[in-house]
Amino acid sequence: MSHYFDTSKYRFGQAKLFYRKGKFYLHIAVEHEIPDANTDVICNITGVDRGINFIANTYDSNGKSRFYSGRHVKNKKANYRRLRRELQTVNTRSARRRLKQVVGRENRWMSDVNHQISKALVETNPAGTLFAIEDLKGIKENVVRMTKSKQRHTEIVGWSYFDLEQKLKYKAEWVGSMVVKFNPAYTSQTCPKCGHVDRTNRDKRKHVFKCKCCGYQSNDDRVAAMNLHRLGLGWIAKDNHDAVDSE
């Protein structure tokens, strides 16, 4: 940890002292200036689709896909949800105290999961990667309006998309990569090969995408990541075109 004491690079911020299970822990925030990522150094574009069955799945410039399963997360969140519901039903003072502890434990666990996923995304892609992700601002409001199944609604609203996005962003910036958000409209309905857009291209139950026009078939989440990759390519091309015009 000695490199953090180099005052020319790092600056200490606030510190918190914790006592847990007979041990003391000192958490110290450290600040480090990182230059803004430059599109001139972008050497790879990776589309990242986020969901429930797969926390994240990617498609990069080499045509390689990676899937990060969310099954264990989905099951554990269901257990936490059941425990919270039981404690809320009891509603005694001790139950409310226990509920607060359970919520804190769940938040810390989910934060750790997002740390692991975001770290894996950055480490499995080269420095200078543009991560193209969906702009999921307002996802909770959309789910409340559109979702019929109460269970499905709870799963989606409880998902920490924003936390994963923030962790990916600062980890990417640390290595000279960048995160750009795009409109998620039709990313799961558009054929990445011929561009045909059709709602029936996607079978949500089977998680299969099959283009009604050209017949291309793949996993529907992978197709979304492929389309985000395409949007990233377009963004880079437009940025370079604008730079040339300004000269």
PDB file of N, CA and C in Angstrom, residues 24-58:
ATOM      1  N   PHE A  24     -10.937  -3.845  14.517  1.00  0.00           N
ATOM      2  CA  PHE A  24     -11.068  -2.477  14.049  1.00  0.00           C
ATOM      3  C   PHE A  24     -10.646  -2.395  12.576  1.00  0.00           C
ATOM      4  N   TYR A  25     -11.378  -1.585  11.810  1.00  0.00           N
ATOM      5  CA  TYR A  25     -11.062  -1.366  10.396  1.00  0.00           C
ATOM      6  C   TYR A  25     -11.033   0.133  10.126  1.00  0.00           C
ATOM      7  N   LEU A  26      -9.992   0.596   9.450  1.00  0.00           N
ATOM      8  CA  LEU A  26      -9.882   2.006   9.096  1.00  0.00           C
ATOM      9  C   LEU A  26     -10.024   2.155   7.584  1.00  0.00           C
ATOM     10  N   HIS A  27     -11.090   2.826   7.144  1.00  0.00           N
ATOM     11  CA  HIS A  27     -11.329   3.071   5.717  1.00  0.00           C
ATOM     12  C   HIS A  27     -10.895   4.493   5.391  1.00  0.00           C
ATOM     13  N   ILE A  28      -9.964   4.618   4.457  1.00  0.00           N
ATOM     14  CA  ILE A  28      -9.445   5.942   4.086  1.00  0.00           C
ATOM     15  C   ILE A  28      -9.701   6.177   2.605  1.00  0.00           C
ATOM     16  N   ALA A  29     -10.352   7.285   2.304  1.00  0.00           N
ATOM     17  CA  ALA A  29     -10.584   7.652   0.901  1.00  0.00           C
ATOM     18  C   ALA A  29      -9.306   8.278   0.338  1.00  0.00           C
ATOM     19  N   VAL A  30      -8.967   7.890  -0.886  1.00  0.00           N
ATOM     20  CA  VAL A  30      -7.774   8.410  -1.545  1.00  0.00           C
ATOM     21  C   VAL A  30      -8.176   9.014  -2.885  1.00  0.00           C
ATOM     22  N   GLU A  31      -7.713  10.224  -3.151  1.00  0.00           N
ATOM     23  CA  GLU A  31      -8.023  10.899  -4.406  1.00  0.00           C
ATOM     24  C   GLU A  31      -6.814  10.845  -5.343  1.00  0.00           C
ATOM     25  N   HIS A  32      -7.107  10.665  -6.618  1.00  0.00           N
ATOM     26  CA  HIS A  32      -6.046  10.591  -7.626  1.00  0.00           C
ATOM     27  C   HIS A  32      -6.571  11.201  -8.921  1.00  0.00           C
ATOM     28  N   GLU A  33      -5.860  12.180  -9.455  1.00  0.00           N
ATOM     29  CA  GLU A  33      -6.285  12.842 -10.679  1.00  0.00           C
ATOM     30  C   GLU A  33      -6.034  11.941 -11.890  1.00  0.00           C
ATOM     31  N   ILE A  34      -7.063  11.775 -12.715  1.00  0.00           N
ATOM     32  CA  ILE A  34      -6.947  10.948 -13.920  1.00  0.00           C
ATOM     33  C   ILE A  34      -7.327  11.801 -15.123  1.00  0.00           C
ATOM     34  N   PRO A  35      -6.487  11.860 -16.144  1.00  0.00           N
ATOM     35  CA  PRO A  35      -6.837  12.656 -17.329  1.00  0.00           C
ATOM     36  C   PRO A  35      -8.044  12.082 -18.048  1.00  0.00           C
ATOM     37  N   ASP A  36      -8.823  12.945 -18.692  1.00  0.00           N
ATOM     38  CA  ASP A  36      -9.991  12.491 -19.440  1.00  0.00           C
ATOM     39  C   ASP A  36      -9.573  11.584 -20.587  1.00  0.00           C
ATOM     40  N   ALA A  37     -10.372  10.553 -20.833  1.00  0.00           N
ATOM     41  CA  ALA A  37     -10.079   9.632 -21.931  1.00  0.00           C
ATOM     42  C   ALA A  37     -10.219  10.355 -23.267  1.00  0.00           C
ATOM     43  N   ASN A  38      -9.326  10.038 -24.188  1.00  0.00           N
ATOM     44  CA  ASN A  38      -9.318  10.672 -25.508  1.00  0.00           C
ATOM     45  C   ASN A  38      -9.731   9.653 -26.556  1.00  0.00           C
ATOM     46  N   THR A  39     -10.637  10.036 -27.440  1.00  0.00           N
ATOM     47  CA  THR A  39     -11.096   9.098 -28.470  1.00  0.00           C
ATOM     48  C   THR A  39      -9.970   8.697 -29.419  1.00  0.00           C
ATOM     49  N   ASP A  40      -8.896   9.485 -29.447  1.00  0.00           N
ATOM     50  CA  ASP A  40      -7.774   9.144 -30.335  1.00  0.00           C
ATOM     51  C   ASP A  40      -7.083   7.852 -29.917  1.00  0.00           C
ATOM     52  N   VAL A  41      -7.206   7.474 -28.647  1.00  0.00           N
ATOM     53  CA  VAL A  41      -6.512   6.274 -28.165  1.00  0.00           C
ATOM     54  C   VAL A  41      -7.446   5.060 -28.105  1.00  0.00           C
ATOM     55  N   ILE A  42      -8.685   5.227 -28.529  1.00  0.00           N
ATOM     56  CA  ILE A  42      -9.625   4.106 -28.506  1.00  0.00           C
ATOM     57  C   ILE A  42      -9.186   3.044 -29.516  1.00  0.00           C
ATOM     58  N   CYS A  43      -8.968   1.827 -29.023  1.00  0.00           N
ATOM     59  CA  CYS A  43      -8.515   0.728 -29.883  1.00  0.00           C
ATOM     60  C   CYS A  43      -9.513  -0.424 -29.913  1.00  0.00           C
ATOM     61  N   ASN A  44     -10.562  -0.324 -29.103  1.00  0.00           N
ATOM     62  CA  ASN A  44     -11.528  -1.409 -29.024  1.00  0.00           C
ATOM     63  C   ASN A  44     -12.867  -0.841 -28.573  1.00  0.00           C
ATOM     64  N   ILE A  45     -13.933  -1.404 -29.106  1.00  0.00           N
ATOM     65  CA  ILE A  45     -15.278  -1.013 -28.696  1.00  0.00           C
ATOM     66  C   ILE A  45     -15.996  -2.261 -28.202  1.00  0.00           C
ATOM     67  N   THR A  46     -16.555  -2.160 -27.015  1.00  0.00           N
ATOM     68  CA  THR A  46     -17.264  -3.288 -26.422  1.00  0.00           C
ATOM     69  C   THR A  46     -18.677  -2.871 -26.043  1.00  0.00           C
ATOM     70  N   GLY A  47     -19.658  -3.513 -26.653  1.00  0.00           N
ATOM     71  CA  GLY A  47     -21.046  -3.271 -26.284  1.00  0.00           C
ATOM     72  C   GLY A  47     -21.381  -4.080 -25.044  1.00  0.00           C
ATOM     73  N   VAL A  48     -22.009  -3.445 -24.059  1.00  0.00           N
ATOM     74  CA  VAL A  48     -22.338  -4.108 -22.802  1.00  0.00           C
ATOM     75  C   VAL A  48     -23.841  -4.013 -22.556  1.00  0.00           C
ATOM     76  N   ASP A  49     -24.521  -5.156 -22.602  1.00  0.00           N
ATOM     77  CA  ASP A  49     -25.956  -5.208 -22.313  1.00  0.00           C
ATOM     78  C   ASP A  49     -26.139  -5.719 -20.893  1.00  0.00           C
ATOM     79  N   ARG A  50     -26.994  -5.055 -20.121  1.00  0.00           N
ATOM     80  CA  ARG A  50     -27.243  -5.448 -18.730  1.00  0.00           C
ATOM     81  C   ARG A  50     -28.646  -6.007 -18.587  1.00  0.00           C
ATOM     82  N   GLY A  51     -28.772  -7.026 -17.730  1.00  0.00           N
ATOM     83  CA  GLY A  51     -30.080  -7.639 -17.563  1.00  0.00           C
ATOM     84  C   GLY A  51     -30.180  -8.406 -16.268  1.00  0.00           C
ATOM     85  N   ILE A  52     -31.150  -9.320 -16.198  1.00  0.00           N
ATOM     86  CA  ILE A  52     -31.397 -10.092 -14.983  1.00  0.00           C
ATOM     87  C   ILE A  52     -30.801 -11.490 -15.086  1.00  0.00           C
ATOM     88  N   ASN A  53     -31.123 -12.218 -16.149  1.00  0.00           N
ATOM     89  CA  ASN A  53     -30.554 -13.561 -16.314  1.00  0.00           C
ATOM     90  C   ASN A  53     -29.044 -13.495 -16.500  1.00  0.00           C
ATOM     91  N   PHE A  54     -28.583 -12.437 -17.176  1.00  0.00           N
ATOM     92  CA  PHE A  54     -27.159 -12.163 -17.283  1.00  0.00           C
ATOM     93  C   PHE A  54     -26.948 -10.742 -16.777  1.00  0.00           C
ATOM     94  N   ILE A  55     -26.134 -10.599 -15.725  1.00  0.00           N
ATOM     95  CA  ILE A  55     -25.873  -9.269 -15.181  1.00  0.00           C
ATOM     96  C   ILE A  55     -25.291  -8.385 -16.276  1.00  0.00           C
ATOM     97  N   ALA A  56     -24.409  -8.969 -17.068  1.00  0.00           N
ATOM     98  CA  ALA A  56     -23.832  -8.244 -18.200  1.00  0.00           C
ATOM     99  C   ALA A  56     -23.425  -9.256 -19.257  1.00  0.00           C
ATOM    100  N   ASN A  57     -23.549  -8.866 -20.504  1.00  0.00           N
ATOM    101  CA  ASN A  57     -22.993  -9.662 -21.589  1.00  0.00           C
ATOM    102  C   ASN A  57     -22.409  -8.694 -22.607  1.00  0.00           C
ATOM    103  N   THR A  58     -21.315  -9.097 -23.218  1.00  0.00           N
ATOM    104  CA  THR A  58     -20.555  -8.168 -24.039  1.00  0.00           C
ATOM    105  C   THR A  58     -20.298  -8.693 -25.445  1.00  0.00           C
TER     106      THR A  58
END
